Amino acid sequence: WSQLLLLLALVLLYLYNFRVLDLSRIPYMSGFLKNIYAFINLGMAGFVMATVAVRFVFPAVSAEGAAFWIIRTAPISLRDFLWSKFWTGFVPVLVLTEVLTVTANQFLGVDPALKVMAAVAIVFMSLALVGLAMGLGARYPRFGGDPSQVAGSYGGVAFMMQSVLYILVMTALLGWPSSVYLLQPVRRAPLSIVQELLMLLSLAAAAAMSLAIWWFSMRSGVRALERMGQ
């Protein structure tokens, strides 16, 4: 609970910084900077999500400790066990990061299309990061350590490295079509069919990558638990 209270204080401080950020004092650039900060906010929300996942989601399997043998002998499959852990971690992580993203974008006053895109992107990022944390946590459990030790283990470090790479790629895939959309009124020229197709392809690639990471991570985690139970 002490760590959760500390996390809540950091979240409030995070939102307060966006609340007092006065970009309107910069002439001719306030609108552009607001949209730039929207992507910074999306990336920061992803890092917050990864940090929460490595501390609270990744150790979920290891938290069973010596009592894991009860799970192995219980009349439920290890697949159901891992998926129940996933949904238990996914919902609070999604709610937290959605509140961060939507509230910060509201304080910034960014373009409505960016608000919708960021909110939808958080759903896909939550699926991917929580699924990745759960899958790696099942593949590299440490039943004898406390959650902080588990988070700092080899699997936890591997999760953070993959999470950073994923967040950077997601920001790039979402940033390019959004920049084309935002600069279109400035250029005063309609988008070509090629540009529209490339924008849709970039957004589809971001969604497909997130779903693939989520699904394959959970599958690998279930297989690791099943091999452990043999």
PDB file of C-alpha atoms in Angstrom:
ATOM      1  CA  TRP A   1       0.000   0.000   0.000  1.00  0.00           C
ATOM      2  CA  SER A   2       2.867   2.386   0.650  1.00  0.00           C
ATOM      3  CA  GLN A   3       4.046   1.946  -2.921  1.00  0.00           C
ATOM      4  CA  LEU A   4       0.513   2.475  -4.249  1.00  0.00           C
ATOM      5  CA  LEU A   5       0.211   5.723  -2.260  1.00  0.00           C
ATOM      6  CA  LEU A   6       3.568   6.866  -3.618  1.00  0.00           C
ATOM      7  CA  LEU A   7       2.382   6.032  -7.133  1.00  0.00           C
ATOM      8  CA  LEU A   8      -0.806   8.048  -6.565  1.00  0.00           C
ATOM      9  CA  ALA A   9       1.245  11.053  -5.414  1.00  0.00           C
ATOM     10  CA  LEU A  10       3.420  10.829  -8.534  1.00  0.00           C
ATOM     11  CA  VAL A  11       0.325  10.607 -10.751  1.00  0.00           C
ATOM     12  CA  LEU A  12      -1.145  13.735  -9.162  1.00  0.00           C
ATOM     13  CA  LEU A  13       2.164  15.565  -9.610  1.00  0.00           C
ATOM     14  CA  TYR A  14       2.314  14.395 -13.236  1.00  0.00           C
ATOM     15  CA  LEU A  15      -1.153  15.772 -13.971  1.00  0.00           C
ATOM     16  CA  TYR A  16      -0.482  18.995 -12.070  1.00  0.00           C
ATOM     17  CA  ASN A  17       2.518  19.727 -14.303  1.00  0.00           C
ATOM     18  CA  PHE A  18       0.295  19.508 -17.388  1.00  0.00           C
ATOM     19  CA  ARG A  19      -2.328  21.647 -15.659  1.00  0.00           C
ATOM     20  CA  VAL A  20       0.057  24.551 -15.051  1.00  0.00           C
ATOM     21  CA  LEU A  21       1.850  24.230 -18.407  1.00  0.00           C
ATOM     22  CA  ASP A  22       1.015  27.529 -20.125  1.00  0.00           C
ATOM     23  CA  LEU A  23       1.857  27.052 -23.797  1.00  0.00           C
ATOM     24  CA  SER A  24      -0.351  29.957 -24.864  1.00  0.00           C
ATOM     25  CA  ARG A  25       2.479  32.327 -23.856  1.00  0.00           C
ATOM     26  CA  ILE A  26       4.421  31.148 -26.929  1.00  0.00           C
ATOM     27  CA  PRO A  27       2.996  33.080 -29.917  1.00  0.00           C
ATOM     28  CA  TYR A  28       2.162  31.239 -33.159  1.00  0.00           C
ATOM     29  CA  MET A  29       3.495  27.980 -31.734  1.00  0.00           C
ATOM     30  CA  SER A  30       1.090  27.084 -28.931  1.00  0.00           C
ATOM     31  CA  GLY A  31      -1.146  24.841 -31.052  1.00  0.00           C
ATOM     32  CA  PHE A  32       1.798  22.997 -32.565  1.00  0.00           C
ATOM     33  CA  LEU A  33       3.478  22.495 -29.194  1.00  0.00           C
ATOM     34  CA  LYS A  34       0.267  21.212 -27.617  1.00  0.00           C
ATOM     35  CA  ASN A  35       0.095  18.423 -30.168  1.00  0.00           C
ATOM     36  CA  ILE A  36       3.803  17.667 -29.701  1.00  0.00           C
ATOM     37  CA  TYR A  37       3.248  17.399 -25.961  1.00  0.00           C
ATOM     38  CA  ALA A  38       0.361  15.023 -26.656  1.00  0.00           C
ATOM     39  CA  PHE A  39       2.846  12.520 -28.106  1.00  0.00           C
ATOM     40  CA  ILE A  40       5.254  13.135 -25.253  1.00  0.00           C
ATOM     41  CA  ASN A  41       2.358  12.403 -22.915  1.00  0.00           C
ATOM     42  CA  LEU A  42       1.570   9.181 -24.799  1.00  0.00           C
ATOM     43  CA  GLY A  43       5.172   8.008 -24.522  1.00  0.00           C
ATOM     44  CA  MET A  44       5.372   8.938 -20.840  1.00  0.00           C
ATOM     45  CA  ALA A  45       2.100   7.114 -20.165  1.00  0.00           C
ATOM     46  CA  GLY A  46       3.635   4.066 -21.839  1.00  0.00           C
ATOM     47  CA  PHE A  47       6.676   4.230 -19.573  1.00  0.00           C
ATOM     48  CA  VAL A  48       4.418   4.618 -16.519  1.00  0.00           C
ATOM     49  CA  MET A  49       2.470   1.598 -17.725  1.00  0.00           C
ATOM     50  CA  ALA A  50       5.661  -0.454 -18.126  1.00  0.00           C
ATOM     51  CA  THR A  51       6.878   0.567 -14.664  1.00  0.00           C
ATOM     52  CA  VAL A  52       3.599  -0.417 -13.021  1.00  0.00           C
ATOM     53  CA  ALA A  53       3.516  -3.681 -14.988  1.00  0.00           C
ATOM     54  CA  VAL A  54       7.034  -4.730 -14.018  1.00  0.00           C
ATOM     55  CA  ARG A  55       6.300  -4.074 -10.340  1.00  0.00           C
ATOM     56  CA  PHE A  56       2.775  -5.438  -9.987  1.00  0.00           C
ATOM     57  CA  VAL A  57       2.053  -7.639 -13.044  1.00  0.00           C
ATOM     58  CA  PHE A  58       5.367  -9.342 -13.758  1.00  0.00           C
ATOM     59  CA  PRO A  59       5.652 -10.854 -10.218  1.00  0.00           C
ATOM     60  CA  ALA A  60       2.027 -12.108 -10.261  1.00  0.00           C
ATOM     61  CA  VAL A  61       2.967 -15.746 -10.919  1.00  0.00           C
ATOM     62  CA  SER A  62       5.997 -15.653  -8.634  1.00  0.00           C
ATOM     63  CA  ALA A  63       3.809 -14.232  -5.838  1.00  0.00           C
ATOM     64  CA  GLU A  64       2.219 -17.667  -5.436  1.00  0.00           C
ATOM     65  CA  GLY A  65       5.499 -18.750  -3.834  1.00  0.00           C
ATOM     66  CA  ALA A  66       5.690 -22.222  -2.367  1.00  0.00           C
ATOM     67  CA  ALA A  67       1.903 -22.529  -2.698  1.00  0.00           C
ATOM     68  CA  PHE A  68       2.173 -22.789  -6.487  1.00  0.00           C
ATOM     69  CA  TRP A  69       1.825 -26.573  -6.126  1.00  0.00           C
ATOM     70  CA  ILE A  70      -1.786 -25.950  -5.066  1.00  0.00           C
ATOM     71  CA  ILE A  71      -2.414 -24.242  -8.419  1.00  0.00           C
ATOM     72  CA  ARG A  72      -0.875 -27.204 -10.224  1.00  0.00           C
ATOM     73  CA  THR A  73      -3.156 -29.682  -8.442  1.00  0.00           C
ATOM     74  CA  ALA A  74      -6.285 -27.496  -8.479  1.00  0.00           C
ATOM     75  CA  PRO A  75      -9.161 -28.438 -10.851  1.00  0.00           C
ATOM     76  CA  ILE A  76      -8.406 -25.493 -13.149  1.00  0.00           C
ATOM     77  CA  SER A  77      -6.086 -25.350 -16.123  1.00  0.00           C
ATOM     78  CA  LEU A  78      -2.863 -23.356 -15.981  1.00  0.00           C
ATOM     79  CA  ARG A  79      -4.172 -21.439 -18.982  1.00  0.00           C
ATOM     80  CA  ASP A  80      -7.198 -20.224 -17.001  1.00  0.00           C
ATOM     81  CA  PHE A  81      -4.925 -19.426 -14.077  1.00  0.00           C
ATOM     82  CA  LEU A  82      -2.634 -17.220 -16.179  1.00  0.00           C
ATOM     83  CA  TRP A  83      -5.486 -15.492 -18.007  1.00  0.00           C
ATOM     84  CA  SER A  84      -7.188 -14.681 -14.706  1.00  0.00           C
ATOM     85  CA  LYS A  85      -3.916 -13.097 -13.586  1.00  0.00           C
ATOM     86  CA  PHE A  86      -3.800 -11.146 -16.842  1.00  0.00           C
ATOM     87  CA  TRP A  87      -7.265  -9.612 -16.483  1.00  0.00           C
ATOM     88  CA  THR A  88      -6.599  -8.799 -12.834  1.00  0.00           C
ATOM     89  CA  GLY A  89      -3.568  -6.758 -13.895  1.00  0.00           C
ATOM     90  CA  PHE A  90      -4.937  -5.394 -17.171  1.00  0.00           C
ATOM     91  CA  VAL A  91      -7.977  -3.552 -15.809  1.00  0.00           C
ATOM     92  CA  PRO A  92      -6.214  -1.345 -13.193  1.00  0.00           C
ATOM     93  CA  VAL A  93      -3.282  -0.626 -15.545  1.00  0.00           C
ATOM     94  CA  LEU A  94      -5.669   0.394 -18.319  1.00  0.00           C
ATOM     95  CA  VAL A  95      -7.750   2.616 -16.022  1.00  0.00           C
ATOM     96  CA  LEU A  96      -4.659   4.317 -14.589  1.00  0.00           C
ATOM     97  CA  THR A  97      -3.030   5.110 -17.925  1.00  0.00           C
ATOM     98  CA  GLU A  98      -6.303   6.126 -19.574  1.00  0.00           C
ATOM     99  CA  VAL A  99      -6.928   8.623 -16.771  1.00  0.00           C
ATOM    100  CA  LEU A 100      -3.389   9.959 -17.156  1.00  0.00           C
ATOM    101  CA  THR A 101      -3.610  10.299 -20.921  1.00  0.00           C
ATOM    102  CA  VAL A 102      -7.143  11.669 -21.250  1.00  0.00           C
ATOM    103  CA  THR A 103      -6.786  14.137 -18.369  1.00  0.00           C
ATOM    104  CA  ALA A 104      -3.402  15.435 -19.517  1.00  0.00           C
ATOM    105  CA  ASN A 105      -4.636  15.881 -23.098  1.00  0.00           C
ATOM    106  CA  GLN A 106      -7.681  17.689 -21.783  1.00  0.00           C
ATOM    107  CA  PHE A 107      -5.477  20.070 -19.822  1.00  0.00           C
ATOM    108  CA  LEU A 108      -3.336  20.648 -22.918  1.00  0.00           C
ATOM    109  CA  GLY A 109      -6.316  21.206 -25.213  1.00  0.00           C
ATOM    110  CA  VAL A 110      -4.932  19.077 -28.039  1.00  0.00           C
ATOM    111  CA  ASP A 111      -6.703  18.295 -31.304  1.00  0.00           C
ATOM    112  CA  PRO A 112      -9.843  16.133 -30.750  1.00  0.00           C
ATOM    113  CA  ALA A 113      -8.610  13.542 -33.247  1.00  0.00           C
ATOM    114  CA  LEU A 114      -5.394  13.154 -31.243  1.00  0.00           C
ATOM    115  CA  LYS A 115      -7.393  12.707 -28.052  1.00  0.00           C
ATOM    116  CA  VAL A 116      -9.304   9.803 -29.593  1.00  0.00           C
ATOM    117  CA  MET A 117      -6.178   8.278 -31.124  1.00  0.00           C
ATOM    118  CA  ALA A 118      -4.278   8.469 -27.828  1.00  0.00           C
ATOM    119  CA  ALA A 119      -7.158   6.895 -25.890  1.00  0.00           C
ATOM    120  CA  VAL A 120      -7.414   4.016 -28.360  1.00  0.00           C
ATOM    121  CA  ALA A 121      -3.622   3.608 -28.445  1.00  0.00           C
ATOM    122  CA  ILE A 122      -3.535   3.212 -24.658  1.00  0.00           C
ATOM    123  CA  VAL A 123      -5.903   0.231 -24.919  1.00  0.00           C
ATOM    124  CA  PHE A 124      -3.591  -1.543 -27.377  1.00  0.00           C
ATOM    125  CA  MET A 125      -0.485  -0.620 -25.392  1.00  0.00           C
ATOM    126  CA  SER A 126      -2.067  -1.933 -22.191  1.00  0.00           C
ATOM    127  CA  LEU A 127      -2.836  -5.237 -23.863  1.00  0.00           C
ATOM    128  CA  ALA A 128       0.694  -5.568 -25.208  1.00  0.00           C
ATOM    129  CA  LEU A 129       2.607  -4.493 -22.090  1.00  0.00           C
ATOM    130  CA  VAL A 130       0.488  -6.360 -19.550  1.00  0.00           C
ATOM    131  CA  GLY A 131       0.529  -9.456 -21.762  1.00  0.00           C
ATOM    132  CA  LEU A 132       4.293  -9.183 -22.193  1.00  0.00           C
ATOM    133  CA  ALA A 133       4.798  -8.771 -18.432  1.00  0.00           C
ATOM    134  CA  MET A 134       2.541 -11.720 -17.649  1.00  0.00           C
ATOM    135  CA  GLY A 135       4.135 -13.953 -20.273  1.00  0.00           C
ATOM    136  CA  LEU A 136       7.698 -13.222 -19.210  1.00  0.00           C
ATOM    137  CA  GLY A 137       6.701 -13.490 -15.555  1.00  0.00           C
ATOM    138  CA  ALA A 138       5.441 -17.017 -16.228  1.00  0.00           C
ATOM    139  CA  ARG A 139       8.577 -17.913 -18.185  1.00  0.00           C
ATOM    140  CA  TYR A 140      11.022 -16.570 -15.566  1.00  0.00           C
ATOM    141  CA  PRO A 141       9.360 -17.028 -12.166  1.00  0.00           C
ATOM    142  CA  ARG A 142      11.179 -16.658  -8.841  1.00  0.00           C
ATOM    143  CA  PHE A 143       8.953 -18.286  -6.271  1.00  0.00           C
ATOM    144  CA  GLY A 144      11.391 -17.658  -3.442  1.00  0.00           C
ATOM    145  CA  GLY A 145      11.789 -13.883  -3.791  1.00  0.00           C
ATOM    146  CA  ASP A 146       9.676 -10.901  -2.841  1.00  0.00           C
ATOM    147  CA  PRO A 147       8.039  -8.816  -5.620  1.00  0.00           C
ATOM    148  CA  SER A 148      10.814  -6.195  -5.681  1.00  0.00           C
ATOM    149  CA  GLN A 149      13.447  -8.905  -6.157  1.00  0.00           C
ATOM    150  CA  VAL A 150      11.370 -10.547  -8.866  1.00  0.00           C
ATOM    151  CA  ALA A 151      11.004  -7.227 -10.705  1.00  0.00           C
ATOM    152  CA  GLY A 152      14.790  -6.779 -10.680  1.00  0.00           C
ATOM    153  CA  SER A 153      15.517 -10.284 -11.956  1.00  0.00           C
ATOM    154  CA  TYR A 154      16.656 -11.260 -15.447  1.00  0.00           C
ATOM    155  CA  GLY A 155      13.068 -11.552 -16.661  1.00  0.00           C
ATOM    156  CA  GLY A 156      12.157  -8.125 -15.274  1.00  0.00           C
ATOM    157  CA  VAL A 157      15.131  -6.471 -16.969  1.00  0.00           C
ATOM    158  CA  ALA A 158      14.293  -8.238 -20.234  1.00  0.00           C
ATOM    159  CA  PHE A 159      10.712  -7.004 -19.955  1.00  0.00           C
ATOM    160  CA  MET A 160      11.772  -3.386 -19.439  1.00  0.00           C
ATOM    161  CA  MET A 161      14.156  -3.492 -22.418  1.00  0.00           C
ATOM    162  CA  GLN A 162      11.477  -4.926 -24.693  1.00  0.00           C
ATOM    163  CA  SER A 163       8.923  -2.465 -23.329  1.00  0.00           C
ATOM    164  CA  VAL A 164      11.112   0.543 -24.131  1.00  0.00           C
ATOM    165  CA  LEU A 165      11.655  -0.726 -27.676  1.00  0.00           C
ATOM    166  CA  TYR A 166       7.934  -1.355 -28.113  1.00  0.00           C
ATOM    167  CA  ILE A 167       6.948   2.111 -26.832  1.00  0.00           C
ATOM    168  CA  LEU A 168       9.440   3.818 -29.162  1.00  0.00           C
ATOM    169  CA  VAL A 169       8.183   1.877 -32.182  1.00  0.00           C
ATOM    170  CA  MET A 170       4.553   2.564 -31.267  1.00  0.00           C
ATOM    171  CA  THR A 171       5.225   6.284 -30.878  1.00  0.00           C
ATOM    172  CA  ALA A 172       6.893   6.362 -34.306  1.00  0.00           C
ATOM    173  CA  LEU A 173       4.075   4.413 -36.003  1.00  0.00           C
ATOM    174  CA  LEU A 174       1.440   6.695 -34.489  1.00  0.00           C
ATOM    175  CA  GLY A 175       3.434   9.904 -34.812  1.00  0.00           C
ATOM    176  CA  TRP A 176       3.940   9.905 -38.570  1.00  0.00           C
ATOM    177  CA  PRO A 177       0.270   9.666 -39.666  1.00  0.00           C
ATOM    178  CA  SER A 178      -0.736  12.108 -36.945  1.00  0.00           C
ATOM    179  CA  SER A 179       1.851  14.654 -38.120  1.00  0.00           C
ATOM    180  CA  VAL A 180       0.605  14.331 -41.702  1.00  0.00           C
ATOM    181  CA  TYR A 181      -2.953  14.890 -40.505  1.00  0.00           C
ATOM    182  CA  LEU A 182      -2.037  17.929 -38.396  1.00  0.00           C
ATOM    183  CA  LEU A 183       0.081  19.559 -41.107  1.00  0.00           C
ATOM    184  CA  GLN A 184      -2.537  19.077 -43.818  1.00  0.00           C
ATOM    185  CA  PRO A 185      -4.425  22.339 -43.047  1.00  0.00           C
ATOM    186  CA  VAL A 186      -1.120  24.246 -43.075  1.00  0.00           C
ATOM    187  CA  ARG A 187      -0.178  22.888 -46.477  1.00  0.00           C
ATOM    188  CA  ARG A 188      -3.687  23.661 -47.763  1.00  0.00           C
ATOM    189  CA  ALA A 189      -3.601  20.649 -50.061  1.00  0.00           C
ATOM    190  CA  PRO A 190      -5.719  17.508 -49.890  1.00  0.00           C
ATOM    191  CA  LEU A 191      -4.076  14.258 -48.959  1.00  0.00           C
ATOM    192  CA  SER A 192      -3.253  11.955 -51.824  1.00  0.00           C
ATOM    193  CA  ILE A 193      -4.513   8.397 -51.962  1.00  0.00           C
ATOM    194  CA  VAL A 194      -0.978   7.117 -51.361  1.00  0.00           C
ATOM    195  CA  GLN A 195      -0.648   9.226 -48.220  1.00  0.00           C
ATOM    196  CA  GLU A 196      -3.999   8.040 -46.897  1.00  0.00           C
ATOM    197  CA  LEU A 197      -3.070   4.397 -47.542  1.00  0.00           C
ATOM    198  CA  LEU A 198       0.289   4.822 -45.854  1.00  0.00           C
ATOM    199  CA  MET A 199      -1.363   6.461 -42.846  1.00  0.00           C
ATOM    200  CA  LEU A 200      -3.845   3.614 -42.523  1.00  0.00           C
ATOM    201  CA  LEU A 201      -1.045   1.080 -42.963  1.00  0.00           C
ATOM    202  CA  SER A 202       0.990   2.719 -40.196  1.00  0.00           C
ATOM    203  CA  LEU A 203      -1.961   2.694 -37.793  1.00  0.00           C
ATOM    204  CA  ALA A 204      -2.808  -0.893 -38.713  1.00  0.00           C
ATOM    205  CA  ALA A 205       0.812  -1.932 -38.147  1.00  0.00           C
ATOM    206  CA  ALA A 206       0.739  -0.403 -34.649  1.00  0.00           C
ATOM    207  CA  ALA A 207      -2.470  -2.264 -33.784  1.00  0.00           C
ATOM    208  CA  ALA A 208      -1.254  -5.549 -35.291  1.00  0.00           C
ATOM    209  CA  MET A 209       2.078  -5.359 -33.467  1.00  0.00           C
ATOM    210  CA  SER A 210       0.331  -4.751 -30.140  1.00  0.00           C
ATOM    211  CA  LEU A 211      -2.106  -7.628 -30.605  1.00  0.00           C
ATOM    212  CA  ALA A 212       0.680  -9.968 -31.736  1.00  0.00           C
ATOM    213  CA  ILE A 213       2.838  -9.169 -28.695  1.00  0.00           C
ATOM    214  CA  TRP A 214      -0.155  -9.661 -26.398  1.00  0.00           C
ATOM    215  CA  TRP A 215      -1.250 -12.973 -27.878  1.00  0.00           C
ATOM    216  CA  PHE A 216       2.152 -14.616 -28.366  1.00  0.00           C
ATOM    217  CA  SER A 217       3.370 -13.479 -24.935  1.00  0.00           C
ATOM    218  CA  MET A 218       0.393 -15.068 -23.226  1.00  0.00           C
ATOM    219  CA  ARG A 219       0.748 -18.251 -25.276  1.00  0.00           C
ATOM    220  CA  SER A 220       4.422 -18.563 -24.382  1.00  0.00           C
ATOM    221  CA  GLY A 221       3.576 -17.972 -20.714  1.00  0.00           C
ATOM    222  CA  VAL A 222       0.914 -20.702 -20.714  1.00  0.00           C
ATOM    223  CA  ARG A 223       3.307 -23.146 -22.371  1.00  0.00           C
ATOM    224  CA  ALA A 224       6.008 -22.344 -19.828  1.00  0.00           C
ATOM    225  CA  LEU A 225       3.614 -23.061 -16.952  1.00  0.00           C
ATOM    226  CA  GLU A 226       2.452 -26.287 -18.573  1.00  0.00           C
ATOM    227  CA  ARG A 227       6.049 -27.484 -18.986  1.00  0.00           C
ATOM    228  CA  MET A 228       6.648 -26.584 -15.350  1.00  0.00           C
ATOM    229  CA  GLY A 229       3.653 -28.634 -14.287  1.00  0.00           C
ATOM    230  CA  GLN A 230       4.808 -31.791 -16.072  1.00  0.00           C
TER     231      GLN A 230
END
